[in-house]
CSV table of C-alpha atoms in Angstrom, one decimal:
chain,number,residue,atom,x,y,z
A,1,LEU,CA,58.4,-72.1,-75.3
A,2,SER,CA,57.3,-71.6,-71.8
A,3,LYS,CA,56.0,-68.0,-72.6
A,4,MET,CA,54.0,-69.4,-75.4
A,5,ILE,CA,52.7,-72.1,-73.0
A,6,ASP,CA,51.4,-69.5,-70.6
A,7,LEU,CA,50.0,-67.7,-73.2
A,8,ASN,CA,47.8,-70.6,-74.4
A,9,VAL,CA,47.1,-71.4,-71.2
A,10,VAL,CA,45.6,-67.9,-70.5
A,11,VAL,CA,43.4,-67.7,-73.8
A,12,CYS,CA,42.2,-71.3,-73.2
A,13,SER,CA,40.9,-70.0,-69.6
A,14,SER,CA,39.6,-66.8,-70.8
A,15,GLU,CA,37.6,-68.8,-73.4
A,16,ASN,CA,36.5,-71.5,-70.4
A,17,GLN,CA,35.4,-68.3,-68.5
A,18,LEU,CA,33.3,-66.7,-71.5
A,19,SER,CA,31.5,-70.1,-72.1
A,20,GLU,CA,30.9,-70.8,-68.4
A,21,GLY,CA,29.5,-67.1,-67.7
A,22,LYS,CA,27.2,-67.9,-70.5
A,23,LYS,CA,26.0,-71.2,-69.4
A,24,LEU,CA,25.7,-69.9,-66.2
A,25,ALA,CA,23.2,-66.6,-67.6
A,26,GLU,CA,21.3,-69.1,-69.4
A,27,ARG,CA,20.7,-71.3,-66.2
A,28,ALA,CA,20.0,-68.2,-64.1
A,29,GLN,CA,17.4,-67.4,-67.1
A,30,ARG,CA,15.3,-70.9,-67.0
A,31,VAL,CA,15.6,-70.7,-62.9
A,32,LEU,CA,14.3,-67.3,-63.2
A,33,ALA,CA,11.6,-67.7,-65.7
A,34,HIS,CA,10.1,-70.8,-63.5
A,35,SER,CA,10.0,-68.7,-60.4
A,36,LEU,CA,8.0,-65.9,-62.1
A,37,VAL,CA,5.6,-68.6,-63.4
A,38,SER,CA,5.3,-70.5,-60.3
A,39,GLY,CA,5.3,-67.2,-58.0
A,40,HIS,CA,8.0,-68.4,-55.6
A,41,VAL,CA,11.1,-66.3,-54.9
A,42,ARG,CA,13.0,-68.7,-53.1
A,43,ARG,CA,15.8,-69.5,-55.6
A,44,VAL,CA,16.4,-66.0,-56.6
A,45,ARG,CA,19.2,-65.1,-54.7
A,46,ALA,CA,20.9,-68.4,-55.7
A,47,ALA,CA,20.0,-67.7,-59.1
A,48,VAL,CA,22.3,-64.7,-59.6
A,49,SER,CA,25.0,-65.8,-57.4
A,50,PHE,CA,27.2,-66.4,-60.2
A,51,LEU,CA,27.9,-62.6,-60.8
A,52,LYS,CA,29.9,-62.7,-57.5
A,53,PHE,CA,32.5,-65.0,-59.5
A,54,LYS,CA,33.2,-62.0,-61.9
A,55,TYR,CA,32.9,-64.3,-64.9
A,56,PRO,CA,32.9,-62.2,-68.2
A,57,ILE,CA,29.4,-61.7,-69.2
A,58,ALA,CA,27.8,-59.8,-72.3
A,59,TYR,CA,25.2,-57.3,-72.0
A,60,SER,CA,22.7,-59.0,-74.0
A,61,GLU,CA,22.9,-62.1,-71.8
A,62,LEU,CA,22.7,-60.2,-68.8
A,63,LEU,CA,19.5,-58.1,-69.9
A,64,PRO,CA,16.7,-60.9,-69.7
A,65,ILE,CA,17.8,-62.0,-66.2
A,66,ALA,CA,17.1,-58.0,-65.4
A,67,LYS,CA,14.1,-57.8,-67.2
A,68,LEU,CA,12.7,-61.1,-65.4
A,69,LEU,CA,13.5,-59.8,-61.9
A,70,TRP,CA,12.1,-56.6,-62.7
A,71,ALA,CA,8.9,-58.5,-63.5
A,72,MET,CA,9.1,-60.6,-60.4
A,73,PHE,CA,9.4,-57.4,-58.4
A,74,ILE,CA,6.2,-55.9,-60.2
A,75,ARG,CA,4.4,-58.8,-59.6
A,76,SER,CA,5.5,-58.9,-55.4
A,77,LYS,CA,3.6,-55.5,-55.0
A,78,HIS,CA,2.6,-55.4,-51.1
A,79,ASN,CA,4.7,-58.4,-50.1
A,80,ALA,CA,7.6,-57.0,-48.4
A,81,PHE,CA,9.1,-60.3,-47.6
A,82,ASP,CA,9.1,-61.2,-51.9
A,83,GLU,CA,9.9,-57.9,-52.3
A,84,ILE,CA,13.4,-58.2,-50.0
A,85,ASP,CA,14.7,-60.9,-51.8
A,86,VAL,CA,13.9,-59.8,-55.2
A,87,ALA,CA,15.2,-56.2,-54.7
A,88,SER,CA,18.7,-57.6,-53.2
A,89,SER,CA,19.0,-59.6,-56.5
A,90,LEU,CA,17.9,-57.1,-58.6
A,91,THR,CA,20.5,-54.3,-57.3
A,92,THR,CA,23.0,-57.0,-57.8
A,93,VAL,CA,22.2,-57.3,-61.5
A,94,LEU,CA,22.1,-53.8,-62.0
A,95,ARG,CA,25.3,-52.6,-60.5
A,96,ARG,CA,27.1,-55.4,-62.8
A,97,LEU,CA,24.5,-54.2,-65.8
A,98,ASN,CA,25.6,-50.9,-65.6
A,99,LYS,CA,29.5,-51.3,-65.7
A,100,LEU,CA,29.6,-53.5,-68.5
A,101,PRO,CA,31.6,-52.1,-71.9
A,102,ASP,CA,29.1,-53.1,-74.2
A,103,CYS,CA,26.1,-51.0,-71.8
A,104,PRO,CA,24.3,-48.5,-74.3
A,105,PRO,CA,24.8,-44.8,-73.2
A,106,TYR,CA,22.0,-43.3,-71.1
A,107,GLY,CA,19.0,-42.6,-73.9
A,108,SER,CA,19.8,-44.9,-76.1
A,109,SER,CA,16.8,-47.1,-77.2
A,110,GLU,CA,18.8,-50.4,-76.3
A,111,ARG,CA,19.2,-49.8,-72.9
A,112,LEU,CA,17.1,-51.5,-70.1
A,113,SER,CA,14.4,-48.9,-69.2
A,114,LEU,CA,12.6,-49.1,-65.7
A,115,GLU,CA,9.9,-47.1,-64.3
A,116,TRP,CA,10.0,-45.1,-60.9
A,117,MET,CA,6.5,-45.6,-59.6
A,118,PRO,CA,6.4,-48.9,-58.6
A,119,LEU,CA,9.7,-48.3,-56.6
A,120,TYR,CA,8.3,-45.1,-55.0
A,121,GLU,CA,4.8,-47.1,-54.1
A,122,SER,CA,6.8,-49.9,-52.4
A,123,LEU,CA,8.4,-47.2,-50.6
A,124,LEU,CA,5.4,-45.6,-49.3
A,125,TYR,CA,3.9,-49.2,-48.3
A,126,VAL,CA,6.3,-50.0,-46.0
A,127,GLN,CA,7.9,-46.9,-44.7
A,128,LEU,CA,4.8,-45.0,-44.5
A,129,ASN,CA,2.8,-47.6,-42.7
A,130,GLY,CA,0.7,-48.4,-45.8
A,131,LYS,CA,-0.5,-45.2,-47.0
A,132,SER,CA,0.1,-43.0,-49.6
A,133,ASN,CA,2.2,-40.0,-49.2
A,134,GLU,CA,-0.7,-37.5,-49.1
A,135,ASP,CA,-2.6,-39.7,-46.5
A,136,ALA,CA,0.7,-40.1,-44.2
A,137,CYS,CA,1.1,-36.2,-44.3
A,138,VAL,CA,-2.2,-36.0,-42.4
A,139,GLY,CA,-1.2,-37.8,-39.5
A,140,PRO,CA,0.2,-41.4,-38.2
A,141,SER,CA,-1.4,-44.7,-39.3
A,142,THR,CA,-2.8,-47.4,-37.3
A,143,ILE,CA,-2.0,-50.1,-39.7
A,144,VAL,CA,1.7,-51.5,-39.5
A,145,PRO,CA,1.9,-54.1,-42.4
A,146,VAL,CA,5.2,-55.6,-41.4
A,147,GLY,CA,7.6,-55.5,-38.1
A,148,ASN,CA,10.2,-53.7,-37.2
A,149,GLU,CA,13.0,-55.6,-38.5
A,150,THR,CA,11.3,-56.6,-41.4
A,151,GLN,CA,10.8,-52.8,-42.4
A,152,LYS,CA,14.4,-52.0,-41.8
A,153,ALA,CA,15.6,-54.8,-43.9
A,154,HIS,CA,12.9,-53.4,-46.8
A,155,LEU,CA,14.2,-50.4,-46.6
A,156,ASN,CA,18.1,-51.5,-47.0
A,157,ALA,CA,16.8,-53.6,-50.1
A,158,ILE,CA,14.6,-50.7,-51.7
A,159,VAL,CA,17.2,-47.9,-51.0
A,160,ASP,CA,19.6,-49.7,-52.6
A,161,LEU,CA,17.8,-50.7,-55.7
A,162,ILE,CA,16.6,-47.2,-56.1
A,163,ARG,CA,20.5,-46.3,-56.4
A,164,ARG,CA,21.1,-48.6,-58.6
A,165,ALA,CA,17.9,-48.4,-60.6
A,166,ARG,CA,18.1,-44.6,-60.9
A,167,ASN,CA,20.9,-45.2,-63.9
A,168,PHE,CA,17.8,-47.0,-65.7
A,169,PHE,CA,14.7,-44.7,-65.7
A,170,THR,CA,13.0,-43.6,-68.6
A,171,LEU,CA,14.0,-40.1,-70.1
A,172,ASN,CA,11.1,-38.2,-68.5
A,173,ALA,CA,10.9,-40.0,-65.2
A,174,ALA,CA,12.8,-36.7,-63.6
A,175,ASP,CA,10.0,-34.4,-64.9
A,176,GLU,CA,7.5,-36.9,-63.7
A,177,ILE,CA,8.9,-37.2,-60.3
A,178,TRP,CA,9.0,-33.8,-59.9
A,179,ALA,CA,5.9,-32.6,-61.3
A,180,THR,CA,4.3,-35.6,-58.7
A,181,LEU,CA,6.0,-34.4,-55.5
A,182,ARG,CA,6.4,-30.5,-55.9
A,183,PRO,CA,2.6,-29.9,-55.1
A,184,MET,CA,3.3,-32.0,-51.7
A,185,ILE,CA,6.3,-29.6,-50.7
A,186,CYS,CA,4.1,-27.5,-48.2
A,187,PRO,CA,6.1,-25.1,-45.7
A,188,TYR,CA,5.6,-25.5,-41.6
A,189,GLU,CA,4.6,-29.0,-42.3
A,190,ASN,CA,6.5,-32.2,-41.7
A,191,SER,CA,5.4,-33.6,-45.4
A,192,MET,CA,8.1,-31.1,-46.5
A,193,PHE,CA,10.8,-32.9,-44.6
A,194,ARG,CA,9.4,-36.7,-46.0
A,195,VAL,CA,9.3,-35.0,-49.6
A,196,ALA,CA,12.7,-33.9,-49.5
A,197,GLY,CA,13.8,-37.3,-48.4
A,198,ILE,CA,12.1,-39.0,-51.1
A,199,LEU,CA,13.4,-36.7,-53.6
A,200,GLY,CA,17.2,-37.5,-52.6
A,201,LEU,CA,16.6,-41.1,-53.1
A,202,ILE,CA,14.8,-41.7,-56.1
A,203,LEU,CA,15.1,-38.2,-58.4
A,204,PRO,CA,17.6,-38.8,-61.5
A,205,GLU,CA,20.3,-36.2,-62.2
A,206,ASN,CA,18.6,-35.0,-65.9
A,207,VAL,CA,16.5,-32.6,-64.5
A,208,SER,CA,15.4,-29.1,-65.8
A,209,GLU,CA,17.1,-25.9,-65.0
A,210,SER,CA,14.0,-24.4,-63.9
A,211,ALA,CA,13.4,-27.5,-61.4
A,212,LEU,CA,17.2,-27.0,-60.1
A,213,SER,CA,16.6,-23.4,-59.3
A,214,GLU,CA,13.1,-24.2,-57.7
A,215,MET,CA,15.0,-26.7,-55.4
A,216,LEU,CA,17.8,-24.2,-54.4
A,217,ASN,CA,15.2,-22.0,-53.5
A,218,ILE,CA,12.9,-24.4,-51.5
A,219,TRP,CA,16.3,-25.7,-49.8
A,220,LYS,CA,17.2,-22.0,-48.2
A,221,GLU,CA,13.5,-22.1,-46.6
A,222,ILE,CA,14.5,-23.9,-43.8
A,223,PRO,CA,17.5,-23.0,-41.9
A,224,ASN,CA,19.9,-24.7,-39.3
A,225,CYS,CA,18.8,-28.3,-39.5
A,226,THR,CA,21.5,-30.5,-40.1
A,227,GLU,CA,19.4,-33.4,-41.6
A,228,TRP,CA,17.4,-31.2,-43.8
A,229,ASN,CA,21.0,-29.7,-45.4
A,230,PHE,CA,22.3,-33.1,-45.9
A,231,LEU,CA,19.3,-34.2,-47.8
A,232,TRP,CA,19.5,-31.5,-50.3
A,233,ILE,CA,23.5,-31.0,-50.5
A,234,HIS,CA,23.3,-35.2,-51.1
A,235,LEU,CA,20.9,-34.2,-54.1
A,236,PHE,CA,23.0,-31.5,-55.1
A,237,SER,CA,26.1,-33.6,-55.2
A,238,ARG,CA,24.6,-35.8,-57.9
A,239,PHE,CA,23.6,-33.1,-59.9
A,240,ALA,CA,27.2,-31.4,-59.9
A,241,ARG,CA,28.7,-35.0,-60.5
A,242,HIS,CA,26.4,-35.9,-63.5
A,243,ASN,CA,24.7,-32.7,-64.3
A,244,PRO,CA,27.2,-29.8,-64.5
A,245,LYS,CA,26.0,-27.9,-67.4
A,246,GLY,CA,22.7,-27.5,-65.9
A,247,PHE,CA,24.2,-27.3,-62.0
A,248,ASN,CA,27.3,-25.3,-61.9
A,249,PRO,CA,26.0,-21.8,-63.2
A,250,LEU,CA,23.3,-21.9,-60.6
A,251,PHE,CA,25.7,-23.2,-58.0
A,252,GLU,CA,27.8,-20.1,-58.5
A,253,LYS,CA,24.7,-18.0,-57.2
A,254,TYR,CA,24.6,-19.4,-54.1
A,255,LEU,CA,28.1,-20.1,-52.8
A,256,SER,CA,27.6,-17.9,-50.2
A,257,SER,CA,24.7,-19.8,-48.7
A,258,PHE,CA,26.7,-23.2,-49.2
A,259,PHE,CA,29.8,-21.9,-47.5
A,260,ASN,CA,27.7,-20.7,-44.9
A,261,VAL,CA,25.8,-23.9,-44.0
A,262,ILE,CA,29.2,-25.6,-43.6
A,263,LEU,CA,30.7,-23.2,-41.3
A,264,PHE,CA,27.2,-23.2,-39.3
A,265,GLU,CA,27.4,-27.3,-39.2
A,266,LEU,CA,31.3,-27.2,-38.2
A,267,GLU,CA,30.4,-25.4,-35.4
A,268,LEU,CA,33.9,-24.1,-34.9
A,269,PRO,CA,34.4,-21.7,-31.6
A,270,VAL,CA,34.9,-18.3,-32.6
A,271,SER,CA,35.8,-16.7,-29.0
A,272,SER,CA,35.4,-17.7,-25.5
A,273,GLU,CA,32.0,-16.7,-25.0
A,274,THR,CA,28.9,-18.9,-25.8
A,275,PRO,CA,27.8,-18.4,-29.4
A,276,GLN,CA,24.8,-16.2,-30.1
A,277,ARG,CA,23.2,-18.3,-32.8
A,278,PRO,CA,19.7,-19.8,-33.0
A,279,GLU,CA,19.0,-23.5,-31.8
A,280,LYS,CA,19.0,-26.1,-34.3
A,281,LEU,CA,15.7,-27.4,-35.6
A,282,ALA,CA,14.8,-30.8,-34.6
A,283,TRP,CA,14.3,-33.7,-37.4
A,284,PRO,CA,10.8,-34.9,-37.4
A,285,SER,CA,10.6,-38.7,-36.0
A,286,GLY,CA,8.9,-39.9,-39.3
A,287,CYS,CA,11.4,-38.7,-41.7
A,288,THR,CA,14.5,-40.7,-40.2
A,289,PHE,CA,14.1,-43.2,-42.9
A,290,SER,CA,15.5,-40.8,-45.8
A,291,THR,CA,19.3,-40.7,-43.8
A,292,ARG,CA,19.7,-43.9,-42.8
A,293,ARG,CA,22.1,-42.6,-40.1
A,294,ASP,CA,22.5,-43.3,-36.6
A,295,SER,CA,23.5,-40.4,-35.4
A,296,HIS,CA,23.8,-36.6,-35.6
A,297,SER,CA,27.5,-36.6,-36.3
A,298,SER,CA,27.4,-39.3,-38.8
A,299,THR,CA,25.0,-37.3,-40.9
A,300,GLN,CA,27.1,-34.1,-40.4
A,301,ASN,CA,30.4,-35.7,-41.5
A,302,SER,CA,28.2,-37.1,-44.6
A,303,MET,CA,27.2,-34.2,-45.3
A,304,LEU,CA,30.6,-32.5,-45.3
A,305,ARG,CA,32.2,-35.5,-47.4
A,306,LYS,CA,29.0,-34.5,-50.1
A,307,PHE,CA,29.8,-30.9,-49.9
A,308,THR,CA,33.4,-31.5,-51.1
A,309,ARG,CA,31.9,-33.2,-54.0
A,310,ILE,CA,29.7,-30.3,-54.9
A,311,LEU,CA,32.7,-28.3,-54.8
A,312,VAL,CA,35.2,-30.1,-56.5
A,313,PHE,CA,33.3,-30.9,-59.5
A,314,SER,CA,32.2,-27.5,-60.1
A,315,LEU,CA,35.5,-26.1,-59.9
A,316,GLN,CA,36.7,-24.2,-63.2
A,317,SER,CA,39.8,-21.9,-64.0
A,318,ASP,CA,37.7,-18.5,-63.8
A,319,SER,CA,35.4,-20.1,-61.0
A,320,PRO,CA,34.6,-17.9,-58.2
A,321,SER,CA,34.5,-20.8,-56.1
A,322,TRP,CA,38.4,-20.6,-55.7
A,323,LYS,CA,38.0,-17.5,-54.0
A,324,TYR,CA,35.3,-18.9,-51.6
A,325,LEU,CA,37.7,-21.9,-50.9
A,326,GLU,CA,40.6,-19.8,-50.4
A,327,GLU,CA,38.7,-18.0,-47.5
A,328,PHE,CA,37.5,-21.0,-46.2
A,329,VAL,CA,40.6,-22.8,-45.6
A,330,VAL,CA,42.2,-19.4,-44.1
A,331,TYR,CA,39.4,-19.5,-41.6
A,332,CYS,CA,39.5,-23.2,-40.8
A,333,LYS,CA,43.3,-23.4,-40.9
A,334,PRO,CA,43.9,-22.7,-37.1
A,335,PHE,CA,41.6,-25.5,-36.0
A,336,PHE,CA,44.0,-27.9,-37.6
A,337,HIS,CA,46.5,-27.0,-35.2
A,338,SER,CA,47.1,-30.0,-32.4
A,339,LEU,CA,46.4,-27.3,-29.6
A,340,ASN,CA,43.1,-26.4,-31.0
A,341,GLU,CA,41.5,-29.9,-31.5
A,342,GLY,CA,38.0,-30.5,-30.4
A,343,ALA,CA,34.4,-32.0,-31.4
A,344,TRP,CA,35.0,-30.3,-34.9
A,345,THR,CA,38.6,-32.4,-35.6
A,346,SER,CA,36.7,-35.1,-37.1
A,347,ALA,CA,34.4,-33.1,-39.6
A,348,LEU,CA,37.6,-31.1,-40.6
A,349,ASP,CA,39.8,-34.5,-41.3
A,350,SER,CA,36.7,-35.4,-43.6
A,351,PHE,CA,37.0,-32.2,-45.5
A,352,LEU,CA,40.5,-32.5,-46.0
A,353,LYS,CA,40.7,-35.8,-47.2
A,354,MET,CA,37.2,-35.7,-49.3
A,355,MET,CA,38.7,-32.5,-50.9
A,356,THR,CA,41.9,-34.2,-52.4
A,357,LEU,CA,40.2,-37.4,-53.0
A,358,ASN,CA,37.2,-35.8,-55.3
A,359,PHE,CA,40.0,-33.7,-56.9
A,360,CYS,CA,42.3,-36.5,-57.6
A,361,LYS,CA,39.3,-38.7,-59.2
A,362,ARG,CA,38.1,-35.7,-61.2
A,363,VAL,CA,42.1,-35.3,-62.7
A,364,GLY,CA,41.6,-39.1,-63.4
A,365,PHE,CA,38.3,-38.9,-65.0
A,366,GLU,CA,39.1,-36.0,-67.3
A,367,ALA,CA,42.6,-37.8,-68.1
A,368,MET,CA,40.9,-41.3,-69.1
A,369,ASN,CA,43.0,-42.9,-66.3
A,370,LEU,CA,39.6,-43.7,-64.2
A,371,ARG,CA,36.2,-45.1,-65.5
A,372,PRO,CA,33.4,-43.2,-64.2
A,373,LYS,CA,29.9,-44.3,-63.8
A,374,ARG,CA,28.6,-42.1,-66.3
A,375,PRO,CA,30.3,-40.2,-69.0
A,376,TRP,CA,32.2,-37.0,-67.3
A,377,ASN,CA,31.1,-33.9,-69.6
A,378,PRO,CA,32.5,-31.0,-67.2
A,379,LEU,CA,32.2,-27.5,-68.4
A,380,SER,CA,36.0,-27.1,-68.6
A,381,GLN,CA,38.9,-29.3,-67.9
A,382,LEU,CA,41.1,-28.6,-65.1
A,383,ASN,CA,45.1,-28.0,-66.2
A,384,GLU,CA,48.4,-28.1,-64.6
A,385,SER,CA,48.1,-24.5,-62.9
A,386,ASP,CA,44.9,-25.4,-61.6
A,387,ASN,CA,46.3,-28.3,-59.9
A,388,LEU,CA,49.1,-26.5,-58.6
A,389,ARG,CA,46.7,-23.9,-57.3
A,390,PHE,CA,44.8,-26.7,-55.8
A,391,ILE,CA,47.9,-28.0,-54.1
A,392,ASP,CA,48.9,-24.5,-52.5
A,393,ILE,CA,45.5,-24.3,-50.9
A,394,MET,CA,45.5,-27.8,-49.4
A,395,LEU,CA,49.2,-28.7,-48.7
A,396,PRO,CA,49.3,-26.3,-45.7
A,397,LEU,CA,46.1,-28.0,-43.9
A,398,ALA,CA,47.7,-31.6,-44.8
A,399,LEU,CA,51.0,-30.3,-43.1
A,400,ILE,CA,49.5,-28.9,-39.8
A,401,GLY,CA,47.2,-31.9,-39.5
A,402,TYR,CA,50.2,-34.1,-40.0
A,403,GLU,CA,51.4,-32.8,-36.5
A,404,SER,CA,48.0,-33.4,-34.7
A,405,LYS,CA,47.9,-35.3,-31.6
A,406,ASP,CA,44.4,-37.2,-32.5
A,407,TYR,CA,44.6,-40.5,-34.0
A,408,SER,CA,42.5,-39.6,-37.2
A,409,MET,CA,43.7,-36.6,-38.3
A,410,PRO,CA,47.4,-37.6,-39.0
A,411,PHE,CA,46.1,-40.7,-40.9
A,412,GLY,CA,43.6,-38.3,-43.1
A,413,SER,CA,46.4,-36.0,-43.5
A,414,ALA,CA,49.1,-38.7,-45.0
A,415,GLN,CA,46.1,-39.7,-47.4
A,416,ALA,CA,45.5,-36.0,-48.4
A,417,LEU,CA,49.4,-35.8,-48.8
A,418,LYS,CA,49.4,-39.1,-51.3
A,419,ASP,CA,46.6,-37.7,-53.0
A,420,LEU,CA,48.5,-34.3,-53.7
A,421,SER,CA,51.5,-36.1,-54.4
A,422,SER,CA,49.8,-38.0,-57.4
A,423,LEU,CA,49.2,-34.5,-58.7
A,424,ASN,CA,52.6,-33.0,-58.7
A,425,SER,CA,55.4,-34.7,-56.6
A,426,ALA,CA,57.9,-32.2,-56.9
A,427,ALA,CA,55.6,-29.5,-55.6
A,428,VAL,CA,54.6,-31.6,-52.3
A,429,LEU,CA,57.2,-34.2,-51.4
A,430,PRO,CA,59.9,-31.7,-50.1
A,431,SER,CA,57.8,-30.1,-47.7
A,432,ILE,CA,57.1,-33.4,-46.1
A,433,LEU,CA,60.4,-35.0,-46.6
A,434,GLU,CA,62.0,-32.1,-44.7
A,435,ARG,CA,59.6,-33.2,-41.5
A,436,LEU,CA,60.0,-36.8,-42.0
A,437,ILE,CA,63.7,-37.7,-40.5
A,438,PRO,CA,63.1,-35.1,-37.6
A,439,SER,CA,60.1,-36.6,-36.5
A,440,LEU,CA,61.6,-40.2,-36.5
A,441,GLU,CA,64.4,-38.9,-34.6
A,442,ASN,CA,62.5,-37.4,-31.9
A,443,THR,CA,61.9,-39.5,-29.0
A,444,MET,CA,60.4,-36.9,-26.8
A,445,LYS,CA,57.5,-36.9,-28.8
A,446,PRO,CA,56.1,-40.2,-29.5
A,447,HIS,CA,52.8,-39.3,-31.2
A,448,GLU,CA,55.2,-37.5,-34.0
A,449,GLY,CA,57.1,-40.9,-34.8
A,450,ARG,CA,53.5,-42.2,-35.2
A,451,ASN,CA,52.3,-39.5,-37.6
A,452,ALA,CA,55.7,-39.9,-39.5
A,453,LEU,CA,55.1,-43.6,-40.0
A,454,ASP,CA,51.4,-42.8,-41.5
A,455,ALA,CA,52.6,-40.1,-43.7
A,456,PHE,CA,56.1,-42.2,-44.8
A,457,SER,CA,53.9,-45.2,-46.1
A,458,ALA,CA,51.3,-42.8,-47.6
A,459,ILE,CA,54.1,-41.3,-50.1
A,460,LEU,CA,56.4,-44.3,-50.6
A,461,GLY,CA,54.8,-44.7,-53.9
A,462,PRO,CA,55.0,-41.1,-55.3
A,463,LEU,CA,59.0,-41.6,-53.6
A,464,LEU,CA,59.5,-44.9,-55.5
A,465,ARG,CA,58.9,-43.3,-58.7
A,466,MET,CA,60.9,-40.2,-58.5
A,467,GLU,CA,64.1,-39.9,-60.6
A,468,GLY,CA,67.7,-39.0,-59.3
A,469,GLY,CA,68.7,-41.8,-56.8
A,470,VAL,CA,66.2,-41.2,-54.0
A,471,GLU,CA,66.1,-44.5,-52.9
A,472,ASN,CA,69.8,-44.6,-51.3
A,473,GLU,CA,69.5,-40.6,-50.3
A,474,ILE,CA,65.9,-40.5,-49.0
A,475,ILE,CA,64.1,-44.1,-48.9
A,476,ALA,CA,66.8,-45.9,-47.4
A,477,PRO,CA,67.6,-43.8,-43.9
A,478,LEU,CA,64.0,-43.5,-43.7
A,479,LEU,CA,63.5,-47.3,-43.6
A,480,GLN,CA,66.1,-47.5,-41.1
A,481,LEU,CA,64.7,-45.0,-38.6
A,482,SER,CA,61.4,-46.7,-39.0
A,483,VAL,CA,62.8,-50.0,-37.8
A,484,ALA,CA,62.6,-48.7,-34.2
A,485,GLY,CA,58.9,-48.5,-34.8
A,486,ILE,CA,58.6,-52.3,-34.4
A,487,ASP,CA,57.8,-52.3,-30.3
A,488,ASN,CA,56.2,-54.8,-28.3
A,489,ASN,CA,54.6,-52.3,-25.9
A,490,ASP,CA,53.0,-50.0,-28.5
A,491,LEU,CA,51.1,-52.4,-31.1
A,492,PHE,CA,49.3,-49.6,-33.0
A,493,LYS,CA,52.9,-48.1,-33.7
A,494,SER,CA,54.1,-51.5,-35.0
A,495,LEU,CA,50.8,-51.8,-37.3
A,496,LYS,CA,51.8,-48.6,-38.7
A,497,THR,CA,55.6,-50.0,-39.1
A,498,PHE,CA,54.6,-53.1,-40.9
A,499,ARG,CA,52.5,-51.3,-43.2
């Protein structure tokens, strides 16, 4: 009887949420329609705030709200303050709209369709000081339509909106954008950098194979510039994820170029002598809006994370990427050791974490355990032998990083061990378990105890899912040894123990 009562409460609660979500959506439509007629945007953010409560809502109920907000954005042209409010609200709506189960697929006539030109013009008006791209390429402008703080807020709002609106661009938007911006890519001019930044923001993934090939050739024109490489690798990572049939065959032709760029950006020391290499190119000051990064190192790490996505989502059973990945790991393996730590340690940590994370995501997409933002249609699916091959490549790096004295590397290695264990626990857990107990018992090397606590907390889930009575044989002794990690004089180690 109690179970039946609980079930009735859940059903009633679900029905109430559906009706409440519908009422709030209708109320938001009335508020936005009144704001569109009156010309005021003060109530826009409050009108869509109900989406934060995660009420169930249908696509047909949220679609009119998105259309009203888009109409308000078009009307707010050249008014940076109104565009900020409307763009922020529209970003929230589009994010929710794309995740709805009943949202029509890309290319459907029932799907919301947005034009790219208003977003492009809004970006140019504020970020390029009120000029078109062609005029801004000639020289700096003396007209500043808004202040610096408003310009930053406008940039954040417009960039976030573009990233969500790309999913709803028209089918021919990619060809139109490429045809518009391609003539502006002129070598030896700052406009080349600026156009590359705009392309990375606004270009959808459904581009033609000829355009992809031309982009890869343009990317190779400028060497030794971290920001330039970041812009294009960020764009290519979206192609590898959402357009694998068009991008992957071309990517295999440029494998050596991609790996050479990554090795150059890692700045790994190969000898005691000063490295004989050309100096890196400076990033033009007028193009910083396209990365939104605070420092060179953060841009470098972001580029490395995007490269791992390209590499993972382009892997196939017979792909040459496996050979390049194996050689790359062999080259970088000594620099994971605790005696070879340096400025490159953070970048290698990001590489290890993101490789295993993206690989597990792809396996989850193919097994239908994870729901991608867009349908995942790979050229071929990974099999169990590919999983074991990936484990054989990445597991030695995770085990070496486990012994690091750096604070970030052991945590990244623990996360990598967790991801690898989810692929095949029998191939991963024995290698780490034989290190955990000696590390927890060793009081002469405190860093090994902290690292063991990180690894133990990360692999605890896969351990509990193992069969054969591991609770008494393995987990109980490890928990007993972990109690010593609660130390009033070492809050960092105590935090790891509690976790």
